[in-house]
Short mmCIF file of C-alpha atoms and ligand atoms in Angstrom, two decimals:
data_model
loop_
_atom_site.label_atom_id
_atom_site.label_comp_id
_atom_site.label_asym_id
_atom_site.label_seq_id
_atom_site.Cartn_x
_atom_site.Cartn_y
_atom_site.Cartn_z
CA UNK G 1 74.17 115.30 54.78
CA UNK G 2 73.99 117.00 58.11
CA UNK G 3 76.99 118.96 59.50
CA UNK G 4 78.98 116.76 61.86
CA UNK G 5 78.17 117.74 65.51
CA UNK G 6 80.99 119.82 67.40
CA UNK G 7 81.14 118.76 71.23
CA UNK G 8 81.56 121.97 73.40
CA UNK G 9 84.93 122.52 74.45
CA UNK G 10 86.07 122.96 78.21
CA UNK G 11 87.24 126.34 77.80
CA UNK G 12 86.69 129.04 75.04
CA UNK G 13 88.82 128.84 72.23
CA UNK G 14 91.09 130.05 70.71
CA UNK G 15 93.81 130.88 73.66
CA UNK G 16 95.28 134.22 73.11
CA UNK G 17 98.50 133.65 71.21
CA UNK G 18 101.31 134.85 73.82
CA UNK G 19 99.56 133.01 76.52
CA UNK G 20 99.20 129.82 74.27
CA UNK G 21 102.87 129.93 73.36
CA UNK G 22 103.77 129.99 77.06
CA UNK G 23 101.64 127.67 78.61
CA UNK G 24 102.67 125.21 75.87
CA UNK G 25 106.26 125.38 76.42
CA UNK G 26 105.45 124.81 80.34
CA UNK G 27 103.12 121.93 79.71
CA UNK G 28 105.90 120.41 77.48
CA UNK G 29 108.19 120.53 80.29
CA UNK G 30 105.82 119.38 82.87
CA UNK G 31 105.38 115.99 80.53
CA UNK G 32 108.85 115.55 80.45
CA UNK G 33 109.33 116.05 84.10
CA UNK G 34 106.59 113.88 85.02
CA UNK G 35 107.46 110.99 82.62
CA UNK G 36 104.60 111.71 80.20
CA UNK G 37 107.50 110.92 77.72
CA UNK G 38 108.68 108.49 75.21
CA UNK G 39 111.59 107.53 73.19
CA UNK G 40 112.12 109.24 69.93
CA UNK G 41 112.03 106.97 67.06
CA UNK G 42 113.56 109.44 64.56
CA UNK G 43 116.69 110.14 66.97
CA UNK G 44 116.86 107.11 69.11
CA UNK G 45 118.93 107.21 72.22
CA UNK G 46 118.43 105.19 75.41
CA UNK G 47 119.69 108.23 77.33
CA UNK G 48 116.86 110.77 76.16
CA UNK G 49 113.11 111.31 76.08
CA UNK G 50 110.89 113.32 74.27
CA UNK G 51 107.50 114.10 75.55
CA UNK G 52 104.42 112.10 74.37
CA UNK G 53 102.27 113.72 72.03
CA UNK G 54 99.53 115.31 74.18
CA UNK G 55 96.22 117.55 73.98
CA UNK G 56 96.61 120.73 75.58
CA UNK G 57 93.38 121.06 77.23
CA UNK G 58 91.17 118.15 78.12
CA UNK G 59 88.68 117.07 75.22
CA UNK G 60 85.12 116.77 75.72
CA UNK G 61 83.53 113.32 76.29
CA UNK G 62 80.07 112.88 77.24
CA UNK G 63 79.62 112.04 80.94
CA UNK G 64 76.86 109.33 80.78
CA UNK G 65 78.96 107.45 78.29
CA UNK G 66 81.94 107.65 80.44
CA UNK G 67 80.32 106.38 83.40
CA UNK G 68 78.68 103.50 81.30
CA UNK G 69 81.88 102.35 80.06
CA UNK G 70 83.08 102.50 83.43
CA UNK G 71 80.32 100.56 84.93
CA UNK G 72 80.41 97.72 82.08
CA UNK G 73 83.93 96.81 82.83
CA UNK G 74 83.53 94.12 85.19
CA UNK G 75 81.08 92.54 83.19
CA UNK G 76 83.27 92.61 80.16
CA UNK G 77 86.30 91.38 82.15
CA UNK G 78 83.80 88.42 83.21
CA UNK G 79 82.84 88.08 79.73
CA UNK G 80 86.46 87.48 78.33
CA UNK G 81 87.52 85.30 81.29
CA UNK G 82 84.53 83.08 80.32
CA UNK G 83 85.52 83.50 76.61
CA UNK G 84 89.02 82.33 77.41
CA UNK G 85 88.01 79.39 78.98
CA UNK G 86 85.90 77.93 76.54
CA UNK G 87 87.95 75.55 74.38
CA UNK G 88 85.15 74.56 72.30
CA UNK G 89 84.23 78.35 71.16
CA UNK G 90 87.95 79.47 70.79
CA UNK G 91 88.74 76.33 68.34
CA UNK G 92 85.30 76.72 66.20
CA UNK G 93 85.65 80.46 65.99
CA UNK G 94 89.35 80.70 64.97
CA UNK G 95 89.32 77.42 62.83
CA UNK G 96 88.96 79.26 59.46
CA UNK G 97 91.04 82.16 60.61
CA UNK G 98 94.12 79.91 61.21
CA UNK G 99 94.04 78.21 58.01
CA UNK G 100 95.54 81.65 56.36
CA UNK G 101 96.67 83.31 59.03
CA UNK G 102 100.12 82.20 60.38
CA UNK G 103 100.49 84.23 63.33
CA UNK G 104 96.98 83.24 64.61
CA UNK G 105 97.95 79.55 63.86
CA UNK G 106 101.14 79.99 65.55
CA UNK G 107 99.48 81.41 68.75
CA UNK G 108 96.71 78.54 68.63
CA UNK G 109 99.23 75.99 67.96
CA UNK G 110 101.13 77.11 71.54
CA UNK G 111 97.72 76.91 72.88
CA UNK G 112 96.81 73.30 71.55
CA UNK G 113 100.23 72.18 72.56
CA UNK G 114 99.52 73.16 76.09
CA UNK G 115 96.05 71.78 76.28
CA UNK G 116 97.63 68.58 75.34
CA UNK G 117 100.33 68.84 77.96
CA UNK G 118 98.22 70.22 80.90
CA UNK G 119 98.16 73.61 81.94
CA UNK G 120 101.17 74.21 84.73
CA UNK G 121 98.86 77.25 86.24
CA UNK G 122 95.47 77.36 86.48
CA UNK G 123 95.19 80.99 87.25
CA UNK G 124 95.24 83.70 84.87
CA UNK G 125 95.99 87.31 85.31
CA UNK G 126 93.95 89.56 82.75
CA UNK G 127 94.96 93.30 82.50
CA UNK G 128 92.24 94.25 79.82
CA UNK G 129 91.57 97.57 78.04
CA UNK G 130 88.29 98.12 76.26
CA UNK G 131 88.32 100.73 73.90
CA UNK G 132 85.34 102.90 72.50
CA UNK G 133 84.43 105.58 70.47
CA UNK G 134 81.07 107.75 70.87
CA UNK G 135 78.92 107.15 67.84
CA UNK G 136 77.61 110.34 66.88
CA UNK G 137 74.54 108.91 65.04
CA UNK G 138 73.34 107.22 68.00
CA UNK G 139 73.14 110.12 70.50
CA UNK G 140 76.94 109.60 71.23
CA UNK G 141 76.63 106.42 72.83
CA UNK G 142 79.73 104.35 73.19
CA UNK G 143 80.55 101.44 70.63
CA UNK G 144 83.31 99.38 71.44
CA UNK G 145 86.41 99.81 68.73
CA UNK G 146 88.23 96.52 70.30
CA UNK G 147 89.30 94.76 73.43
CA UNK G 148 92.96 94.38 74.33
CA UNK G 149 94.08 91.20 76.48
CA UNK G 150 97.76 91.78 75.55
CA UNK G 151 100.03 94.59 76.46
CA UNK G 152 97.14 97.13 77.14
CA UNK G 153 99.26 100.12 77.32
CA UNK G 154 99.41 103.73 78.57
CA UNK G 155 98.05 103.22 81.93
CA UNK G 156 100.96 104.40 83.32
CA UNK G 157 101.34 107.81 81.32
CA UNK G 158 97.70 108.19 81.30
CA UNK G 159 97.54 108.49 84.98
CA UNK G 160 99.65 111.66 84.59
CA UNK G 161 97.29 113.37 81.94
CA UNK G 162 94.83 114.53 84.29
CA UNK G 163 97.36 116.45 86.30
CA UNK G 164 99.15 117.68 83.32
CA UNK G 165 95.71 119.22 81.86
CA UNK G 166 94.62 120.33 85.15
CA UNK G 167 98.13 122.34 85.65
CA UNK G 168 97.51 124.08 82.29
CA UNK G 169 93.93 124.80 83.21
CA UNK G 170 94.91 126.36 86.40
CA UNK G 171 97.65 128.34 84.33
CA UNK G 172 94.83 129.52 82.44
CA UNK G 173 92.58 130.60 85.10
CA UNK G 174 90.16 127.76 85.11
CA UNK G 175 89.99 126.18 88.35
CA UNK G 176 86.15 125.97 88.50
CA UNK G 177 86.44 123.49 85.62
CA UNK G 178 88.71 120.95 87.29
CA UNK G 179 85.71 119.27 88.83
CA UNK G 180 84.65 117.88 85.60
CA UNK G 181 88.03 116.04 84.96
CA UNK G 182 87.99 112.53 86.37
CA UNK G 183 90.73 111.36 88.46
CA UNK G 184 92.78 108.14 87.18
CA UNK G 185 93.78 105.53 88.98
CA UNK G 186 94.82 103.36 86.16
CA UNK G 187 98.49 102.68 87.09
CA UNK G 188 97.87 101.78 90.68
CA UNK G 189 94.93 99.52 89.74
CA UNK G 190 96.91 97.71 87.09
CA UNK G 191 99.86 97.36 89.35
CA UNK G 192 97.53 96.21 92.05
CA UNK G 193 96.50 93.23 89.86
CA UNK G 194 100.41 92.30 89.18
CA UNK G 195 100.71 92.52 93.07
CA UNK G 196 97.74 90.20 93.54
CA UNK G 197 98.75 87.76 91.22
CA UNK G 198 102.09 87.51 92.80
CA UNK G 199 100.52 87.06 96.28
CA UNK G 200 98.81 84.17 95.02
CA UNK G 201 102.09 82.74 93.64
CA UNK G 202 102.84 82.25 97.36
CA UNK G 203 106.85 82.23 97.13
CA UNK G 204 108.41 85.32 98.90
CA UNK G 205 111.53 85.39 96.47
CA UNK G 206 109.79 84.99 93.08
CA UNK G 207 110.01 87.71 90.85
CA UNK G 208 107.69 89.59 88.25
CA UNK G 209 108.91 89.32 84.58
CA UNK G 210 108.13 92.04 82.06
CA UNK G 211 108.51 90.34 78.25
CA UNK G 212 109.74 93.56 76.35
CA UNK G 213 110.70 94.31 72.74
CA UNK G 214 114.12 94.48 71.53
CA UNK G 215 113.94 98.36 71.83
CA UNK G 216 111.05 99.82 74.18
CA UNK G 217 110.07 103.24 72.82
CA UNK G 218 107.18 103.16 75.35
CA UNK G 219 109.56 102.94 78.16
CA UNK G 220 108.12 105.43 80.54
CA UNK G 221 104.76 103.48 80.59
CA UNK G 222 106.30 100.48 81.32
CA UNK G 223 108.85 102.04 83.96
CA UNK G 224 105.94 103.68 85.72
CA UNK G 225 104.79 100.10 86.28
CA UNK G 226 108.28 98.82 87.52
CA UNK G 227 108.63 101.78 89.58
CA UNK G 228 105.21 101.46 91.40
CA UNK G 229 105.34 97.84 91.95
CA UNK G 230 108.95 98.46 93.56
CA UNK G 231 107.76 101.36 95.53
CA UNK G 232 104.45 99.74 96.81
CA UNK G 233 106.14 96.34 97.54
CA UNK G 234 110.11 96.54 97.79
CA UNK G 235 110.39 93.13 98.15
CA UNK G 236 109.20 92.09 94.39
CA UNK G 237 111.71 92.31 92.16
CA UNK G 238 110.87 93.14 88.50
CA UNK G 239 112.97 91.47 85.38
CA UNK G 240 113.04 92.92 82.07
CA UNK G 241 113.70 90.13 79.34
CA UNK G 242 113.08 89.82 75.59
CA UNK G 243 112.00 86.58 74.19
CA UNK G 244 115.17 85.82 72.68
CA UNK G 245 116.55 86.26 76.19
CA UNK G 246 114.00 84.44 77.73
CA UNK G 247 114.64 81.42 75.26
CA UNK G 248 118.55 81.45 76.00
CA UNK G 249 118.32 81.90 79.98
CA UNK G 250 114.94 80.27 80.92
CA UNK G 251 114.45 76.89 82.18
CA UNK G 252 111.72 74.79 83.60
CA UNK G 253 112.09 73.30 87.31
CA UNK G 254 111.09 70.01 88.37
CA UNK G 255 107.28 71.55 89.08
CA UNK G 256 107.05 73.40 86.10
CA UNK G 257 108.65 76.52 87.59
CA UNK G 258 109.89 78.93 85.38
CA UNK G 259 113.65 79.99 86.36
CA UNK G 260 115.28 82.89 84.68
CA UNK G 261 119.03 81.96 85.86
CA UNK G 262 118.55 82.09 89.82
CA UNK G 263 115.23 83.82 89.89
CA UNK G 264 111.79 81.88 90.17
CA UNK G 265 109.10 83.89 88.17
CA UNK G 266 105.74 84.27 89.61
CA UNK G 267 103.95 86.49 87.22
CA UNK G 268 104.96 87.22 83.71
CA UNK G 269 103.63 90.43 82.43
CA UNK G 270 103.77 90.44 78.28
CA UNK G 271 104.48 93.75 76.73
CA UNK G 272 105.76 92.01 73.72
CA UNK G 273 104.59 88.88 71.96
CA UNK G 274 101.65 90.36 70.35
CA UNK G 275 102.98 90.94 66.69
CA UNK G 276 104.81 88.57 64.29
CA UNK G 277 107.99 90.79 64.27
CA UNK G 278 108.36 89.88 68.21
CA UNK G 279 109.10 86.30 67.05
CA UNK G 280 111.97 86.54 64.62
CA UNK G 281 112.68 82.68 64.75
CA UNK G 282 111.32 79.53 66.28
CA UNK G 283 113.43 80.51 69.55
CA UNK G 284 110.82 82.99 70.44
CA UNK G 285 107.88 80.79 70.03
CA UNK G 286 109.57 78.10 71.85
CA UNK G 287 110.13 80.55 74.89
CA UNK G 288 106.52 81.33 74.73
CA UNK G 289 105.81 77.74 74.78
CA UNK G 290 107.83 77.19 77.87
CA UNK G 291 106.40 80.26 79.49
CA UNK G 292 102.69 78.85 78.86
CA UNK G 293 103.77 75.55 80.13
CA UNK G 294 105.13 77.05 83.23
CA UNK G 295 103.38 77.56 86.83
CA UNK G 296 104.13 81.52 86.38
CA UNK G 297 100.85 83.24 86.34
CA UNK G 298 100.61 84.81 82.85
CA UNK G 299 99.19 87.94 81.84
CA UNK G 300 97.93 87.12 79.45
CA UNK G 301 97.81 83.54 79.26
CA UNK G 302 97.61 82.05 75.69
CA UNK G 303 93.88 81.46 75.84
CA UNK G 304 93.20 85.24 77.15
CA UNK G 305 95.61 86.10 74.14
CA UNK G 306 93.48 84.38 71.60
CA UNK G 307 90.09 85.62 73.21
CA UNK G 308 91.35 89.26 72.51
CA UNK G 309 91.59 88.52 68.77
CA UNK G 310 89.61 90.40 66.24
CA UNK G 311 87.67 87.33 65.00
CA UNK G 312 86.58 86.62 68.63
CA UNK G 313 85.35 89.77 68.89
CA UNK G 314 83.34 89.50 65.60
CA UNK G 315 81.92 86.21 66.80
CA UNK G 316 80.93 87.56 70.09
CA UNK G 317 78.90 90.21 68.42
CA UNK G 318 76.53 87.67 66.53
CA UNK G 319 73.19 87.37 67.83
CA UNK G 320 72.39 84.94 70.96
CA UNK G 321 76.57 84.54 71.38
CA UNK G 322 76.51 86.51 74.58
CA UNK G 323 74.01 84.12 76.11
CA UNK G 324 76.78 81.49 76.03
CA UNK G 325 78.79 83.41 78.43
CA UNK G 326 76.60 85.92 80.48
CA UNK G 327 73.78 84.75 82.12
CA UNK G 328 72.20 87.85 83.31
CA UNK G 329 69.49 89.21 80.57
CA UNK G 330 70.18 92.80 81.87
CA UNK G 331 73.99 92.42 81.36
CA UNK G 332 73.60 90.71 78.14
CA UNK G 333 71.68 93.80 76.94
CA UNK G 334 73.84 96.23 78.17
CA UNK G 335 77.14 94.65 76.56
CA UNK G 336 75.20 93.91 73.20
CA UNK G 337 74.34 97.62 73.20
CA UNK G 338 78.00 98.53 72.70
CA UNK G 339 78.92 96.42 69.88
CA UNK G 340 78.51 97.75 66.53
CA UNK G 341 77.92 95.28 63.25
CA UNK G 342 80.98 92.97 63.08
CA UNK G 343 80.85 90.37 60.17
CA UNK G 344 82.81 87.40 59.03
CA UNK G 345 84.40 87.33 55.92
CA UNK G 346 84.94 83.40 55.72
CA UNK G 347 84.32 81.29 52.83
CA UNK G 348 80.60 80.85 53.99
CA UNK G 349 77.15 82.18 52.79
CA UNK G 350 77.09 84.81 55.52
CA UNK G 351 80.90 85.72 54.56
CA UNK G 352 80.34 86.09 50.89
CA UNK G 353 77.35 88.04 51.79
CA UNK G 354 79.58 90.36 53.73
CA UNK G 355 82.35 90.54 50.96
CA UNK G 356 79.54 91.64 48.52
CA UNK G 357 78.36 94.32 50.90
CA UNK G 358 81.63 95.66 51.65
CA UNK G 359 82.44 96.03 48.00
CA UNK G 360 78.81 97.71 47.63
CA UNK G 361 79.17 100.64 50.19
CA UNK G 362 82.90 100.29 51.38
CA UNK G 363 82.57 103.88 53.00
CA UNK G 364 80.34 102.27 55.74
CA UNK G 365 83.43 99.97 56.77
CA UNK G 366 86.58 99.05 58.20
CA UNK G 367 88.30 96.01 57.07
CA UNK G 368 90.54 94.59 60.15
CA UNK G 369 93.23 91.55 60.08
CA UNK G 370 94.23 89.60 63.09
CA UNK G 371 96.98 91.91 64.56
CA UNK G 372 97.64 94.17 67.21
CA UNK G 373 99.49 97.63 67.65
CA UNK G 374 97.75 99.98 65.04
CA UNK G 375 98.29 100.80 61.21
CA UNK G 376 96.81 97.34 59.95
CA UNK G 377 93.38 98.27 59.13
CA UNK G 378 91.90 99.25 55.63
CA UNK G 379 89.22 101.92 55.63
CA UNK G 380 86.21 102.88 53.35
CA UNK G 381 87.11 103.43 49.47
CA UNK G 382 90.45 101.20 49.98
CA UNK G 383 88.60 98.17 51.12
CA UNK G 384 87.22 96.83 47.68
CA UNK G 385 90.78 96.71 46.10
CA UNK G 386 92.33 95.17 49.35
CA UNK G 387 89.67 92.62 49.27
CA UNK G 388 90.03 91.94 45.48
CA UNK G 389 93.61 90.97 45.87
CA UNK G 390 92.51 88.11 48.53
CA UNK G 391 91.07 84.59 47.40
CA UNK G 392 88.06 83.24 49.18
CA UNK G 393 89.96 81.54 51.69
CA UNK G 394 92.38 84.58 52.38
CA UNK G 395 89.48 86.63 53.27
CA UNK G 396 88.75 84.39 56.65
CA UNK G 397 91.99 86.21 58.07
CA UNK G 398 90.08 89.45 58.10
CA UNK G 399 86.57 90.72 59.72
CA UNK G 400 84.64 93.57 58.50
CA UNK G 401 83.07 96.29 61.07
CA UNK G 402 80.84 99.06 60.76
CA UNK G 403 82.64 102.44 60.58
CA UNK G 404 81.93 104.04 63.95
CA UNK G 405 81.67 107.93 63.43
CA UNK G 406 82.80 109.94 66.50
CA UNK G 407 81.76 113.54 67.17
CA UNK G 408 84.34 116.03 66.88
CA UNK G 409 86.06 118.32 69.55
CA UNK G 410 88.24 120.91 68.89
CA UNK G 411 91.93 121.64 70.60
CA UNK G 412 95.72 122.04 70.37
CA UNK G 413 97.84 118.83 69.82
CA UNK G 414 101.05 119.05 71.32
CA UNK G 415 104.10 117.05 69.47
CA UNK G 416 107.55 117.14 69.70
CA UNK G 417 108.93 119.32 66.83
CA UNK G 418 105.21 120.69 66.31
CA UNK G 419 104.56 124.14 64.99
CA UNK G 420 104.62 127.14 67.41
CA UNK G 421 102.08 128.54 68.33
CA UNK G 422 100.12 125.47 67.83
CA UNK G 423 96.83 125.59 65.67
CA UNK G 424 93.52 124.80 66.56
CA UNK G 425 92.70 121.27 64.92
CA UNK G 426 89.47 119.01 64.73
CA UNK G 427 90.01 116.01 66.81
CA UNK G 428 88.22 112.88 67.58
CA UNK G 429 88.72 110.71 71.09
CA UNK G 430 88.93 107.02 71.72
CA UNK G 431 88.22 105.89 75.57
CA UNK G 432 90.06 103.14 76.86
CA UNK G 433 88.80 101.31 80.28
CA UNK G 434 91.09 99.21 82.15
CA UNK G 435 90.11 96.00 83.96
CA UNK G 436 91.62 93.51 86.08
CA UNK G 437 90.75 90.00 86.48
CA UNK G 438 92.31 87.03 88.11
CA UNK G 439 90.83 83.54 88.47
CA UNK G 440 90.84 80.23 86.97
CA UNK G 441 88.03 77.96 85.10
CA UNK G 442 85.69 78.02 88.40
CA UNK G 443 86.37 81.01 90.31
CA UNK G 444 87.09 84.54 90.03
CA UNK G 445 89.21 85.76 92.90
CA UNK G 446 89.38 89.51 91.82
CA UNK G 447 87.29 91.57 89.29
CA UNK G 448 87.57 95.14 89.25
CA UNK G 449 87.56 98.30 86.72
CA UNK G 450 91.04 100.14 86.99
CA UNK G 451 91.11 103.41 85.38
CA UNK G 452 91.09 105.04 81.97
CA UNK G 453 92.65 106.53 79.01
CA UNK G 454 91.68 108.89 76.61
CA UNK G 455 93.59 109.10 73.41
CA UNK G 456 92.92 111.63 70.69
CA UNK G 457 93.65 111.96 66.94
CA UNK G 458 93.02 114.58 64.21
CA UNK G 459 89.37 113.83 62.70
CA UNK G 460 91.02 113.27 59.31
CA UNK G 461 93.32 110.22 60.53
CA UNK G 462 91.93 106.82 60.15
CA UNK G 463 93.68 105.78 63.32
CA UNK G 464 94.99 107.16 66.38
CA UNK G 465 97.68 104.93 68.09
CA UNK G 466 100.11 106.95 70.03
CA UNK G 467 102.87 104.34 70.06
CA UNK G 468 102.37 104.34 66.11
CA UNK G 469 102.60 108.06 65.99
CA UNK G 470 99.37 109.52 65.18
CA UNK G 471 97.50 110.02 68.33
CA UNK G 472 97.93 112.24 71.42
CA UNK G 473 97.34 111.39 74.91
CA UNK G 474 94.53 113.26 76.54
CA UNK G 475 92.28 112.91 79.50
CA UNK G 476 88.31 113.41 79.53
CA UNK G 477 86.51 116.60 80.20
CA UNK G 478 83.17 115.21 81.20
CA UNK G 479 80.06 116.99 79.41
CA UNK G 480 76.54 116.58 81.25
P1 ADP M 1 94.63 97.72 67.10
O1 ADP M 1 94.47 96.36 67.44
O2 ADP M 1 95.47 97.80 65.82
O3 ADP M 1 94.37 98.63 67.82
P2 ADP M 1 92.15 98.55 66.38
O4 ADP M 1 90.82 97.85 66.20
O5 ADP M 1 91.92 98.99 67.72
O6 ADP M 1 93.26 97.92 66.20
O7 ADP M 1 91.83 99.47 65.34
C1 ADP M 1 92.98 100.42 65.20
C2 ADP M 1 92.27 102.13 65.14
O8 ADP M 1 91.34 102.21 64.01
C3 ADP M 1 91.27 102.48 66.36
O9 ADP M 1 92.02 103.20 67.35
C4 ADP M 1 90.54 103.47 65.93
O10 ADP M 1 91.04 104.50 65.92
C5 ADP M 1 90.54 103.16 64.35
N1 ADP M 1 88.98 102.05 64.16
C6 ADP M 1 89.30 100.71 64.62
N2 ADP M 1 87.66 100.31 64.25
C7 ADP M 1 87.12 101.27 63.82
C8 ADP M 1 85.53 101.54 63.75
N3 ADP M 1 84.71 100.37 63.63
N4 ADP M 1 85.34 102.49 63.39
C9 ADP M 1 86.29 103.69 63.38
N5 ADP M 1 87.38 103.59 63.82
C10 ADP M 1 87.89 102.36 63.89
MG1 MG M 2 93.43 99.53 69.27
#
C-alpha cells in the first residue's frame, strides 16, 4: 500500500515547547472570552463554560476543493428544495425504511397528516449544511458525507475560529500567512436567513422560536444566533422552548397562527427534534404536528427534514436520479461528481447484492442508520456482525456508503483537561458549507451560500462530531 499523503502544514511544526505552552494558554482564554465555548457534559453547570475543543493552527485544505464546495452550495440548496417538494419521490424512497425505522415513520406520519390537512404555510426556510471529506485517492477531490437539513449547527462558533487562529498565527509571527485563511460569514448568513423569513411573515410583533433540547450543551452556538438577531433587528424577539413546553403552552389561532402565550410565532428554528430522545412521549410528537400545521415558517418544515434523511441521500446518488430535480446538465455533472458510492440495503435484488458486497469487503464501507447527531454509524470490520444481527427487512433502515479516505494533516488538538504541552497528532478535516434557501413549491425567493465550518478529528477516529466530544473546531488554511 502506498503511504497516506500528508498535507503540508501552514507553519513549520513542532512549535518550540515554551512558546507552545504560552500560546496554547492564550488561545484557550481567547476562545472562552469570545464564546468559542460549550457547557461541560462531565461537570455540567448552567453558570459556566469550557472552551470548545479546537485545533491550534488552521488545518490545510485544498483551495480548489474549498472553492468548489462553496460554488456548489446554491445548486445543492435548490436540489434539496426540489426534493423536499416532491411528494411522490419522498414517499417511494422512504417506503421500505418506514416499515422498520420507527423514528422516520413518525416523521413521515407527521408529513402525511399535514399533507392531508393542508399546509398552513407554503414557504419553508432551509438552513442547510453540506459536509465533505477530501478523498485522497481522487486527487483530494471532495466527496459529500451528508447533507443536514435540520439543526445545522456550529455556524456561530465557527465564525470565531478564523479570528482565533489568526490571533495564534500572529502571536507566532506568521502574519504573512493570514491571506490563506478565508473569512467566514456563517453567523450573519444563517441569521440573515431567519430575519428574511421573519420579514416574509409580515407581522411586526411576531417572534422567532428556537426549539431546544432539555439541556443545551452547545449553548454558545445557539446564543450567537439569538444575540446576532437581537442586535441586528432589536424589534424581533427570540423565544427558546423545548418540545414539551411547546406542547403545554402552544395553541393554533383561527388562521393557523402559532401562539405561545401572548406571542405569535413567525419563524420556528429547530435546534432539537432530530433524534428519538427529543420526543420522550406522544406530547412532543403532537407539538411537532401542531407546529407543522401552523402558519409559522419552519426551519426546517417536515418535508425538508425528510429530504435530509440518509435514505434520500442514497436514492439521489443513483444514476439519472439528479435529472429529476436539476435541469442543467452541467450542474448535474458537477453535483454527481461529489457523490460517492451509496447503496440501498432494502430487501430487493440490488439491496441483497449490496449486503453481500458489504460482507465480502467490509473495510471499504460505512453502514449508516437514519439518525443524526453522530455516533450512530458502523465502520469497516464491524459491519458484518452488525448486518448479520438484522433480518432482511431490518436492513432497510440502513444504507451502505463507500468509505471516503481523507488526507492527513498534522497539528495540535486542544481540549479541556488535555495534556500540556499538547502533542502533535495526525488529523483529518471535514468541511461543512452552509446554505440558505427560502421559497415555496413554485418560487425561490432567496438562495445563497452562507459560510463554512471546518471540524477536525484524530485520523484514527471514525467520527469527529464536536458536540459528541470527538472532533475539534478548526478553520481552513487554503493550499494552492
Ligand atoms: P451524522 O448525521 O451522525 O452526522 P454522518 O453521515 O455525518 O452522520 O456521519 C458521521 C461522521 O462519520 C462524519 O462526520 C464522518 O466523520 C464519518 N463518516 C460518515 N460517512 C463517512 C464516509 N462515507 N467515509 C468516511 N467517514 C464517514
Ligand atoms: Mg454529520
